[in-house]
Amino acid sequence: MNNFDFHVPTDIRFGKGQIECLPEELSKYGKKVLLTYGGGSIKKTGIYDRVMELLKDFEVYELSGIEPNPKITSVREGVAICKDKGIDVILAVGGGSTIDASKHISCGAFYPGDPWDLVKDRSLVKKALPLAVVLTICATGSEMNSGAVISNEETKEKLEINTPLLYPKLSICDPKYLYTLPARQSAAGAVDIMSHVMEQYFQPNDEAYITDVLSEGVMKTVVKYALKTINEPDNYEARSNMMWASTVALNHLLTVGKGGAWSVHPIEHVVSAFYDITHGVGLAILTPAWMKYVLNENTKLRFARFAREVFGVEDVDDMEAAKQGIEEVKYFFKSLGMPQTLSEAGVDSKQFDKMAAEAVRTSGLSKRSYVKLEEDDVKNIFELCK
Ligand code: NZQ
Ligand code: ZN
């Protein structure tokens, strides 16, 4: 097992009604709050009204309209408000997009130049405003991790800043807030959770048995409950299990003792940077193709273990079990209503070359991933998804 440090400073408040702690918790940081949110779902669901009631004694400024696959333009807007109004704390109400933009704003507020510089050179991040979160969609794990993924439409880049300064101080996770999610967002979120665990499970070093067993438990949870959240949107048991699965999947617990670069995410990030598709949709299409592409005599044991432990595949032949596992993943994503091909998601083959080059350039794909991938390999994976 590799050496590791594990320190996650986010205070999680999980369950019904936990939002009531907001006034007390936010007042630890000051009175001036920047409330950030997306395209308006929080107004339809009533969460906005509840937050405003709770913050009646605070000075609240708003940044709305943060887009899925959040753009650097929204970050710039938020940074300007923080600097202009002397904001004390940011409250992000929403999903990964709102949280990620808010993380970027929190450090942009202390940087004198353009916040995009911080994506290019993380050493420029010296300080960040405190960030609190009210989570309304479970998918990214951003509520308890230190990453923020931001897109730049001009340069067609979608890149991550990751530094311990970006952990939220507080995340309120009330599974009832997930009841209003459209089926497609619940499904895309489930795929994202599954993919996060798989990225950490399929790594060059496979000696961290305890981490692998925990990972299998989280993946089994997703397989057990994802469809239920779509068929019964207000099933509390299903929503609460999925919500905690999303947090655990990417709060670093499932990567301890392991190591290496991720495989499918860097490829998907390029696709969503070029075509602005939903992150989980891109992962649902690319993951089975990646699995098929990297399955070989060296990798078959791990794939067979995955198939047996997560999907209950019984075949005694490792290669056969591994192949059945890939079919199970494909079928699982399809059962959630996810598209199976890039063309169904509106992605044509015109940019395969450029996207493959960008995926390799901006990641550890060719150096540190489970099976090292060069540009041609990524192109071949795209071809399998056409
Ligand atoms: O914008 P609004 O109107 O709020 O609607 C949102 C949005 O359209 C809607 N929604 C959210 N909660 C809802 C709701 N609709 C009804 N009821 C609710 N309770 O759902 C849509 C998607 O929201 P978004 O925040 O974009 O989803 P998600 O949490 O999946 O975030 C995706 C972004 O996070 C990045 C992705 O690449 C993508 O940009 N990621 C962030 C990571 C991280 N920080 O660790 C890791 C991930 O791998 C990922 O890359
Ligand atoms: Zn993801």
CSV table of C-alpha atoms and ligand atoms in Angstrom, one decimal:
chain,number,residue,atom,x,y,z
A,1,MET,CA,0.0,0.0,0.0
A,2,ASN,CA,1.3,3.5,-0.8
A,3,ASN,CA,1.9,6.1,1.9
A,4,PHE,CA,-0.9,8.6,2.3
A,5,ASP,CA,-2.1,11.7,4.1
A,6,PHE,CA,-5.8,11.9,4.8
A,7,HIS,CA,-7.3,15.1,6.1
A,8,VAL,CA,-10.8,16.3,5.0
A,9,PRO,CA,-11.8,19.4,6.9
A,10,THR,CA,-15.4,19.7,5.7
A,11,ASP,CA,-18.1,19.6,8.3
A,12,ILE,CA,-20.9,17.5,6.8
A,13,ARG,CA,-24.5,18.0,8.1
A,14,PHE,CA,-26.5,15.1,6.6
A,15,GLY,CA,-30.2,14.6,6.8
A,16,LYS,CA,-33.6,16.2,6.9
A,17,GLY,CA,-33.8,19.7,8.1
A,18,GLN,CA,-30.1,20.2,8.5
A,19,ILE,CA,-30.3,23.6,6.7
A,20,GLU,CA,-31.5,25.1,10.0
A,21,CYS,CA,-27.9,25.4,11.1
A,22,LEU,CA,-27.0,27.9,8.4
A,23,PRO,CA,-27.3,31.2,10.4
A,24,GLU,CA,-25.2,29.9,13.3
A,25,GLU,CA,-22.6,28.4,11.0
A,26,LEU,CA,-22.3,31.3,8.6
A,27,SER,CA,-22.1,33.9,11.3
A,28,LYS,CA,-18.7,32.4,12.3
A,29,TYR,CA,-17.3,34.0,9.2
A,30,GLY,CA,-19.1,37.4,9.1
A,31,LYS,CA,-22.2,39.1,7.8
A,32,LYS,CA,-21.6,39.6,4.1
A,33,VAL,CA,-22.6,36.5,2.1
A,34,LEU,CA,-22.4,35.8,-1.6
A,35,LEU,CA,-25.2,33.4,-2.4
A,36,THR,CA,-24.4,31.5,-5.6
A,37,TYR,CA,-26.8,29.3,-7.6
A,38,GLY,CA,-27.5,28.0,-11.1
A,39,GLY,CA,-30.3,28.5,-13.6
A,40,GLY,CA,-33.2,28.8,-11.1
A,41,SER,CA,-34.1,25.3,-9.9
A,42,ILE,CA,-33.7,26.5,-6.3
A,43,LYS,CA,-36.4,29.0,-6.9
A,44,LYS,CA,-38.8,26.4,-8.2
A,45,THR,CA,-38.1,24.0,-5.4
A,46,GLY,CA,-38.5,26.6,-2.6
A,47,ILE,CA,-34.9,26.1,-1.3
A,48,TYR,CA,-34.1,29.7,-2.3
A,49,ASP,CA,-37.0,31.1,-0.1
A,50,ARG,CA,-35.9,29.0,2.9
A,51,VAL,CA,-32.3,30.2,2.5
A,52,MET,CA,-33.3,33.8,2.3
A,53,GLU,CA,-35.5,33.5,5.4
A,54,LEU,CA,-32.6,31.9,7.3
A,55,LEU,CA,-30.2,34.6,6.2
A,56,LYS,CA,-32.5,37.5,7.0
A,57,ASP,CA,-30.0,39.0,9.4
A,58,PHE,CA,-27.1,38.8,6.9
A,59,GLU,CA,-26.2,41.1,4.0
A,60,VAL,CA,-26.8,38.9,1.0
A,61,TYR,CA,-25.5,39.4,-2.5
A,62,GLU,CA,-26.4,37.0,-5.3
A,63,LEU,CA,-24.7,35.5,-8.3
A,64,SER,CA,-27.2,33.5,-10.3
A,65,GLY,CA,-27.2,31.7,-13.6
A,66,ILE,CA,-24.1,29.6,-13.0
A,67,GLU,CA,-24.3,27.2,-15.9
A,68,PRO,CA,-23.8,23.4,-16.0
A,69,ASN,CA,-20.1,22.9,-17.0
A,70,PRO,CA,-19.5,26.3,-15.3
A,71,LYS,CA,-17.7,28.9,-17.3
A,72,ILE,CA,-14.8,31.2,-16.3
A,73,THR,CA,-17.1,34.1,-17.2
A,74,SER,CA,-19.3,33.3,-14.2
A,75,VAL,CA,-16.3,33.0,-12.0
A,76,ARG,CA,-15.1,36.5,-13.1
A,77,GLU,CA,-18.5,37.9,-12.2
A,78,GLY,CA,-18.4,36.3,-8.8
A,79,VAL,CA,-14.9,37.5,-8.1
A,80,ALA,CA,-15.9,41.1,-9.0
A,81,ILE,CA,-18.7,41.0,-6.5
A,82,CYS,CA,-16.5,39.6,-3.7
A,83,LYS,CA,-13.9,42.3,-4.3
A,84,ASP,CA,-16.4,45.1,-4.7
A,85,LYS,CA,-18.5,44.2,-1.6
A,86,GLY,CA,-15.9,42.8,0.7
A,87,ILE,CA,-17.7,39.4,0.9
A,88,ASP,CA,-17.0,37.3,4.1
A,89,VAL,CA,-18.3,33.9,3.1
A,90,ILE,CA,-19.7,32.2,0.0
A,91,LEU,CA,-22.9,30.1,0.2
A,92,ALA,CA,-23.2,27.8,-2.9
A,93,VAL,CA,-26.7,26.3,-3.3
A,94,GLY,CA,-26.7,23.7,-6.0
A,95,GLY,CA,-24.6,20.9,-7.6
A,96,GLY,CA,-21.1,20.5,-8.8
A,97,SER,CA,-21.3,23.3,-11.2
A,98,THR,CA,-22.3,25.9,-8.7
A,99,ILE,CA,-19.9,24.6,-6.1
A,100,ASP,CA,-17.0,24.4,-8.4
A,101,ALA,CA,-17.6,28.0,-9.7
A,102,SER,CA,-17.9,29.1,-6.1
A,103,LYS,CA,-14.6,27.4,-5.1
A,104,HIS,CA,-12.9,29.2,-8.0
A,105,ILE,CA,-14.5,32.5,-6.9
A,106,SER,CA,-13.3,31.9,-3.3
A,107,CYS,CA,-9.7,31.9,-4.4
A,108,GLY,CA,-10.1,34.4,-7.2
A,109,ALA,CA,-11.2,36.9,-4.6
A,110,PHE,CA,-7.7,37.1,-3.3
A,111,TYR,CA,-5.9,37.1,-6.6
A,112,PRO,CA,-5.2,40.4,-8.3
A,113,GLY,CA,-5.2,39.1,-11.9
A,114,ASP,CA,-7.6,37.1,-14.1
A,115,PRO,CA,-8.9,34.0,-12.2
A,116,TRP,CA,-8.2,31.8,-15.2
A,117,ASP,CA,-4.5,32.2,-14.3
A,118,LEU,CA,-5.2,30.1,-11.2
A,119,VAL,CA,-6.3,27.1,-13.3
A,120,LYS,CA,-3.0,27.3,-15.3
A,121,ASP,CA,-0.8,27.7,-12.2
A,122,ARG,CA,-2.2,26.4,-9.0
A,123,SER,CA,0.8,27.8,-7.0
A,124,LEU,CA,-0.9,31.2,-7.5
A,125,VAL,CA,-3.7,30.2,-5.1
A,126,LYS,CA,-2.6,31.5,-1.7
A,127,LYS,CA,-5.9,32.1,0.1
A,128,ALA,CA,-9.6,31.5,-0.3
A,129,LEU,CA,-12.8,32.8,1.2
A,130,PRO,CA,-14.7,30.3,3.4
A,131,LEU,CA,-17.3,28.3,1.4
A,132,ALA,CA,-20.5,26.7,2.6
A,133,VAL,CA,-22.7,24.4,0.5
A,134,VAL,CA,-26.3,23.4,0.3
A,135,LEU,CA,-26.2,20.4,-2.0
A,136,THR,CA,-29.1,19.8,-4.4
A,137,ILE,CA,-27.8,17.1,-6.7
A,138,CYS,CA,-25.6,14.2,-5.8
A,139,ALA,CA,-22.9,13.4,-8.3
A,140,THR,CA,-19.5,15.1,-8.2
A,141,GLY,CA,-18.5,14.9,-4.5
A,142,SER,CA,-17.5,18.5,-4.8
A,143,GLU,CA,-19.3,19.1,-1.5
A,144,MET,CA,-16.4,17.3,0.4
A,145,ASN,CA,-13.4,17.6,-1.9
A,146,SER,CA,-10.8,20.2,-2.9
A,147,GLY,CA,-11.4,20.2,-6.7
A,148,ALA,CA,-13.1,22.6,-9.0
A,149,VAL,CA,-13.6,22.0,-12.7
A,150,ILE,CA,-14.0,25.1,-14.8
A,151,SER,CA,-14.5,25.6,-18.6
A,152,ASN,CA,-13.1,28.3,-20.8
A,153,GLU,CA,-15.3,28.6,-23.9
A,154,GLU,CA,-12.8,30.7,-25.8
A,155,THR,CA,-9.9,28.2,-25.5
A,156,LYS,CA,-12.2,25.1,-25.4
A,157,GLU,CA,-10.5,24.0,-22.2
A,158,LYS,CA,-12.1,22.3,-19.2
A,159,LEU,CA,-9.6,22.1,-16.4
A,160,GLU,CA,-9.4,21.5,-12.7
A,161,ILE,CA,-7.9,23.5,-9.8
A,162,ASN,CA,-7.2,21.3,-6.8
A,163,THR,CA,-5.8,22.6,-3.6
A,164,PRO,CA,-6.7,22.0,0.1
A,165,LEU,CA,-7.8,25.7,0.4
A,166,LEU,CA,-10.9,24.8,-1.7
A,167,TYR,CA,-12.5,22.3,0.7
A,168,PRO,CA,-15.9,23.6,1.7
A,169,LYS,CA,-16.0,24.5,5.4
A,170,LEU,CA,-19.6,23.1,5.7
A,171,SER,CA,-21.8,21.1,3.4
A,172,ILE,CA,-25.5,20.5,4.1
A,173,CYS,CA,-26.7,17.3,2.5
A,174,ASP,CA,-30.5,16.9,2.8
A,175,PRO,CA,-31.6,14.0,0.7
A,176,LYS,CA,-35.1,15.5,0.4
A,177,TYR,CA,-33.6,18.2,-1.8
A,178,LEU,CA,-33.0,15.5,-4.4
A,179,TYR,CA,-36.7,14.7,-4.9
A,180,THR,CA,-37.2,17.3,-7.6
A,181,LEU,CA,-34.3,16.2,-9.8
A,182,PRO,CA,-35.2,15.4,-13.3
A,183,ALA,CA,-34.7,11.6,-14.1
A,184,ARG,CA,-31.8,12.5,-16.5
A,185,GLN,CA,-29.9,14.4,-13.8
A,186,SER,CA,-30.4,11.6,-11.3
A,187,ALA,CA,-29.1,9.1,-13.9
A,188,ALA,CA,-26.2,11.3,-14.9
A,189,GLY,CA,-25.3,11.8,-11.2
A,190,ALA,CA,-25.4,8.0,-10.6
A,191,VAL,CA,-23.0,7.4,-13.5
A,192,ASP,CA,-20.7,10.1,-12.3
A,193,ILE,CA,-20.5,8.5,-8.8
A,194,MET,CA,-19.9,5.0,-10.3
A,195,SER,CA,-17.2,6.4,-12.5
A,196,HIS,CA,-15.4,8.2,-9.6
A,197,VAL,CA,-15.1,4.9,-7.8
A,198,MET,CA,-14.0,3.0,-10.9
A,199,GLU,CA,-11.3,5.6,-11.7
A,200,GLN,CA,-9.8,5.0,-8.2
A,201,TYR,CA,-10.4,1.2,-8.3
A,202,PHE,CA,-8.7,0.7,-11.6
A,203,GLN,CA,-5.2,1.9,-10.7
A,204,PRO,CA,-1.7,0.6,-11.3
A,205,ASN,CA,-1.3,-0.3,-7.6
A,206,ASP,CA,-3.8,-2.9,-6.4
A,207,GLU,CA,-2.4,-3.7,-2.9
A,208,ALA,CA,-4.8,-1.5,-0.9
A,209,TYR,CA,-7.3,-4.3,-0.3
A,210,ILE,CA,-9.3,-2.3,2.3
A,211,THR,CA,-9.7,0.6,-0.1
A,212,ASP,CA,-10.9,-1.8,-2.8
A,213,VAL,CA,-13.4,-3.4,-0.5
A,214,LEU,CA,-14.8,0.0,0.5
A,215,SER,CA,-15.0,0.9,-3.2
A,216,GLU,CA,-17.0,-2.2,-4.0
A,217,GLY,CA,-19.4,-1.4,-1.3
A,218,VAL,CA,-20.0,2.1,-2.7
A,219,MET,CA,-20.4,0.7,-6.2
A,220,LYS,CA,-22.9,-1.9,-5.0
A,221,THR,CA,-24.9,0.9,-3.3
A,222,VAL,CA,-25.1,2.8,-6.6
A,223,VAL,CA,-26.2,-0.3,-8.5
A,224,LYS,CA,-28.8,-1.1,-5.9
A,225,TYR,CA,-30.4,2.4,-5.6
A,226,ALA,CA,-29.8,4.4,-8.8
A,227,LEU,CA,-32.8,3.1,-10.7
A,228,LYS,CA,-35.0,3.5,-7.6
A,229,THR,CA,-34.2,7.2,-7.5
A,230,ILE,CA,-35.6,7.5,-11.0
A,231,ASN,CA,-38.7,5.3,-10.5
A,232,GLU,CA,-39.5,6.6,-7.1
A,233,PRO,CA,-38.0,10.2,-6.9
A,234,ASP,CA,-39.1,10.7,-3.3
A,235,ASN,CA,-37.8,7.4,-1.9
A,236,TYR,CA,-35.8,8.7,1.1
A,237,GLU,CA,-33.8,5.5,1.5
A,238,ALA,CA,-32.7,5.5,-2.1
A,239,ARG,CA,-31.9,9.2,-2.2
A,240,SER,CA,-30.0,9.2,1.1
A,241,ASN,CA,-27.9,6.2,0.1
A,242,MET,CA,-27.1,7.8,-3.2
A,243,MET,CA,-26.3,11.1,-1.6
A,244,TRP,CA,-23.8,9.7,0.8
A,245,ALA,CA,-22.4,7.5,-1.9
A,246,SER,CA,-21.6,10.6,-4.0
A,247,THR,CA,-19.7,12.2,-1.1
A,248,VAL,CA,-17.8,9.1,-0.1
A,249,ALA,CA,-16.9,8.3,-3.7
A,250,LEU,CA,-14.8,11.4,-4.1
A,251,ASN,CA,-13.7,12.7,-0.7
A,252,HIS,CA,-10.3,10.9,-1.1
A,253,LEU,CA,-11.3,8.0,1.2
A,254,LEU,CA,-11.4,5.6,-1.8
A,255,THR,CA,-8.0,6.6,-3.2
A,256,VAL,CA,-5.9,6.2,-0.1
A,257,GLY,CA,-3.1,3.7,-0.4
A,258,LYS,CA,-3.5,3.7,-4.2
A,259,GLY,CA,-2.2,6.0,-6.8
A,260,GLY,CA,-2.1,6.9,-10.5
A,261,ALA,CA,-4.0,9.0,-13.0
A,262,TRP,CA,-7.6,8.7,-13.9
A,263,SER,CA,-8.6,7.3,-17.3
A,264,VAL,CA,-12.1,8.2,-18.5
A,265,HIS,CA,-12.6,11.6,-16.8
A,266,PRO,CA,-9.8,13.4,-18.7
A,267,ILE,CA,-11.3,12.1,-21.9
A,268,GLU,CA,-14.9,13.1,-21.0
A,269,HIS,CA,-13.8,16.5,-19.8
A,270,VAL,CA,-12.5,17.3,-23.3
A,271,VAL,CA,-15.7,16.1,-24.9
A,272,SER,CA,-17.8,18.3,-22.6
A,273,ALA,CA,-15.4,21.2,-23.2
A,274,PHE,CA,-15.9,20.9,-27.0
A,275,TYR,CA,-19.6,20.0,-27.0
A,276,ASP,CA,-20.9,21.2,-23.6
A,277,ILE,CA,-22.7,17.8,-22.9
A,278,THR,CA,-23.7,16.7,-19.4
A,279,HIS,CA,-20.6,15.2,-17.6
A,280,GLY,CA,-22.4,12.0,-16.5
A,281,VAL,CA,-23.8,11.4,-20.0
A,282,GLY,CA,-20.3,11.5,-21.5
A,283,LEU,CA,-19.0,9.1,-18.9
A,284,ALA,CA,-21.9,6.7,-19.6
A,285,ILE,CA,-20.9,6.5,-23.2
A,286,LEU,CA,-17.1,6.4,-22.8
A,287,THR,CA,-16.7,4.1,-19.8
A,288,PRO,CA,-17.8,0.7,-21.3
A,289,ALA,CA,-15.7,1.5,-24.4
A,290,TRP,CA,-12.6,2.3,-22.3
A,291,MET,CA,-13.2,-1.0,-20.4
A,292,LYS,CA,-13.3,-2.9,-23.6
A,293,TYR,CA,-10.2,-1.2,-24.9
A,294,VAL,CA,-8.0,-1.8,-21.9
A,295,LEU,CA,-9.1,-5.4,-21.1
A,296,ASN,CA,-6.3,-7.8,-21.8
A,297,GLU,CA,-4.4,-10.6,-20.2
A,298,ASN,CA,-2.7,-8.2,-17.7
A,299,THR,CA,-5.9,-6.5,-16.6
A,300,LYS,CA,-8.4,-9.3,-16.7
A,301,LEU,CA,-8.1,-10.3,-13.1
A,302,ARG,CA,-9.1,-6.9,-11.8
A,303,PHE,CA,-11.9,-6.7,-14.3
A,304,ALA,CA,-13.1,-10.1,-13.3
A,305,ARG,CA,-13.0,-9.1,-9.6
A,306,PHE,CA,-15.0,-6.0,-10.4
A,307,ALA,CA,-17.6,-8.1,-12.3
A,308,ARG,CA,-18.0,-10.6,-9.5
A,309,GLU,CA,-18.0,-8.3,-6.5
A,310,VAL,CA,-20.1,-5.5,-7.9
A,311,PHE,CA,-22.4,-7.2,-10.3
A,312,GLY,CA,-22.4,-10.8,-9.0
A,313,VAL,CA,-21.1,-12.3,-12.2
A,314,GLU,CA,-20.4,-16.0,-11.5
A,315,ASP,CA,-18.4,-17.2,-14.5
A,316,VAL,CA,-15.2,-19.0,-13.3
A,317,ASP,CA,-13.2,-18.0,-16.3
A,318,ASP,CA,-11.5,-14.6,-15.6
A,319,MET,CA,-11.6,-13.3,-19.1
A,320,GLU,CA,-15.2,-14.3,-19.6
A,321,ALA,CA,-16.2,-12.8,-16.2
A,322,ALA,CA,-14.4,-9.6,-17.1
A,323,LYS,CA,-16.3,-9.4,-20.4
A,324,GLN,CA,-19.6,-10.0,-18.7
A,325,GLY,CA,-18.8,-7.2,-16.2
A,326,ILE,CA,-18.4,-4.8,-19.1
A,327,GLU,CA,-21.8,-5.8,-20.5
A,328,GLU,CA,-23.3,-5.3,-17.0
A,329,VAL,CA,-21.9,-1.8,-16.8
A,330,LYS,CA,-23.3,-1.0,-20.3
A,331,TYR,CA,-26.7,-2.4,-19.4
A,332,PHE,CA,-26.8,-0.6,-16.1
A,333,PHE,CA,-26.2,2.8,-17.7
A,334,LYS,CA,-28.7,2.0,-20.4
A,335,SER,CA,-31.3,1.0,-17.8
A,336,LEU,CA,-30.9,4.5,-16.3
A,337,GLY,CA,-31.8,6.0,-19.7
A,338,MET,CA,-28.3,7.1,-20.6
A,339,PRO,CA,-27.3,7.3,-24.3
A,340,GLN,CA,-24.9,4.7,-25.6
A,341,THR,CA,-23.2,6.5,-28.4
A,342,LEU,CA,-21.5,9.9,-28.9
A,343,SER,CA,-23.7,10.6,-31.9
A,344,GLU,CA,-26.8,10.2,-29.7
A,345,ALA,CA,-25.3,12.9,-27.4
A,346,GLY,CA,-24.8,15.2,-30.4
A,347,VAL,CA,-21.0,14.6,-30.7
A,348,ASP,CA,-19.7,14.0,-34.2
A,349,SER,CA,-16.4,12.6,-35.3
A,350,LYS,CA,-15.0,15.8,-36.7
A,351,GLN,CA,-13.0,16.7,-33.6
A,352,PHE,CA,-11.8,13.3,-32.6
A,353,ASP,CA,-8.2,14.1,-33.4
A,354,LYS,CA,-8.1,17.4,-31.6
A,355,MET,CA,-10.0,16.0,-28.6
A,356,ALA,CA,-7.7,13.1,-28.3
A,357,ALA,CA,-4.6,15.3,-28.4
A,358,GLU,CA,-6.1,17.6,-25.8
A,359,ALA,CA,-7.0,14.7,-23.5
A,360,VAL,CA,-3.5,13.4,-23.5
A,361,ARG,CA,-1.9,16.8,-23.2
A,362,THR,CA,-3.9,17.9,-20.2
A,363,SER,CA,-3.8,14.7,-18.1
A,364,GLY,CA,-1.7,11.8,-16.9
A,365,LEU,CA,-3.2,9.4,-19.4
A,366,SER,CA,0.0,8.6,-21.2
A,367,LYS,CA,2.1,8.4,-18.1
A,368,ARG,CA,0.3,7.3,-15.0
A,369,SER,CA,-3.1,5.8,-15.8
A,370,TYR,CA,-4.2,2.2,-15.3
A,371,VAL,CA,-3.3,1.3,-18.9
A,372,LYS,CA,-1.3,4.1,-20.5
A,373,LEU,CA,-3.1,5.7,-23.4
A,374,GLU,CA,-1.6,7.8,-26.2
A,375,GLU,CA,-3.5,9.9,-28.7
A,376,ASP,CA,-4.2,7.1,-31.0
A,377,ASP,CA,-5.7,5.0,-28.2
A,378,VAL,CA,-8.0,7.8,-27.2
A,379,LYS,CA,-9.1,8.2,-30.8
A,380,ASN,CA,-9.8,4.4,-31.0
A,381,ILE,CA,-11.9,4.7,-27.8
A,382,PHE,CA,-13.9,7.5,-29.5
A,383,GLU,CA,-14.3,5.3,-32.6
A,384,LEU,CA,-15.8,2.6,-30.4
A,385,CYS,CA,-18.4,5.1,-29.1
A,386,LYS,CA,-19.5,6.6,-32.5
B,1,NZQ,O1,-28.9,25.2,-12.7
B,1,NZQ,P1,-30.1,24.8,-12.0
B,1,NZQ,O2,-31.3,25.5,-12.4
B,1,NZQ,O3,-29.9,24.7,-10.5
B,1,NZQ,O4,-30.4,23.2,-12.5
B,1,NZQ,C1,-29.5,22.2,-12.3
B,1,NZQ,C2,-28.7,21.8,-13.5
B,1,NZQ,O5,-29.4,22.1,-14.7
B,1,NZQ,C3,-30.2,20.9,-12.0
B,1,NZQ,N1,-30.5,20.7,-10.6
B,1,NZQ,C4,-29.6,20.6,-9.5
B,1,NZQ,N2,-30.3,20.4,-8.4
B,1,NZQ,C5,-31.6,20.2,-8.7
B,1,NZQ,C6,-31.8,20.5,-10.1
B,1,NZQ,N3,-33.0,20.4,-10.7
B,1,NZQ,C7,-34.0,20.1,-10.0
B,1,NZQ,N4,-34.0,19.9,-8.6
B,1,NZQ,C8,-32.8,19.9,-8.0
B,1,NZQ,N5,-32.7,19.6,-6.7
B,1,NZQ,O6,-29.3,19.9,-12.4
B,1,NZQ,C9,-28.5,20.4,-13.5
B,1,NZQ,C10,-27.1,19.9,-13.3
B,1,NZQ,O7,-26.5,20.5,-12.2
B,1,NZQ,P2,-24.9,20.5,-12.1
B,1,NZQ,O8,-24.5,21.3,-10.9
B,1,NZQ,O9,-24.3,20.9,-13.4
B,1,NZQ,O10,-24.6,19.0,-11.9
B,1,NZQ,P3,-23.4,18.2,-11.3
B,1,NZQ,O11,-23.4,18.2,-9.8
B,1,NZQ,O12,-23.4,16.9,-12.0
B,1,NZQ,O13,-22.1,19.0,-11.7
B,1,NZQ,C11,-21.4,18.8,-12.9
B,1,NZQ,C12,-20.1,19.6,-13.0
B,1,NZQ,O14,-19.2,19.2,-12.0
B,1,NZQ,C13,-18.0,18.8,-12.7
B,1,NZQ,C14,-18.5,18.3,-14.0
B,1,NZQ,O15,-17.4,18.2,-15.0
B,1,NZQ,C15,-19.5,19.4,-14.3
B,1,NZQ,O16,-18.8,20.6,-14.8
B,1,NZQ,N6,-17.2,17.9,-11.8
B,1,NZQ,C16,-16.7,18.3,-10.7
B,1,NZQ,C17,-16.0,17.5,-9.8
B,1,NZQ,C18,-15.4,18.0,-8.6
B,1,NZQ,N7,-15.5,19.2,-8.3
B,1,NZQ,O17,-14.9,17.2,-7.8
B,1,NZQ,C19,-15.6,16.1,-10.2
B,1,NZQ,C20,-16.5,15.6,-11.3
B,1,NZQ,O18,-15.8,14.5,-11.9
B,1,NZQ,C21,-16.9,16.6,-12.3
B,1,NZQ,O19,-15.9,16.7,-13.3
B,2,ZN,ZN,-17.0,13.0,-12.5
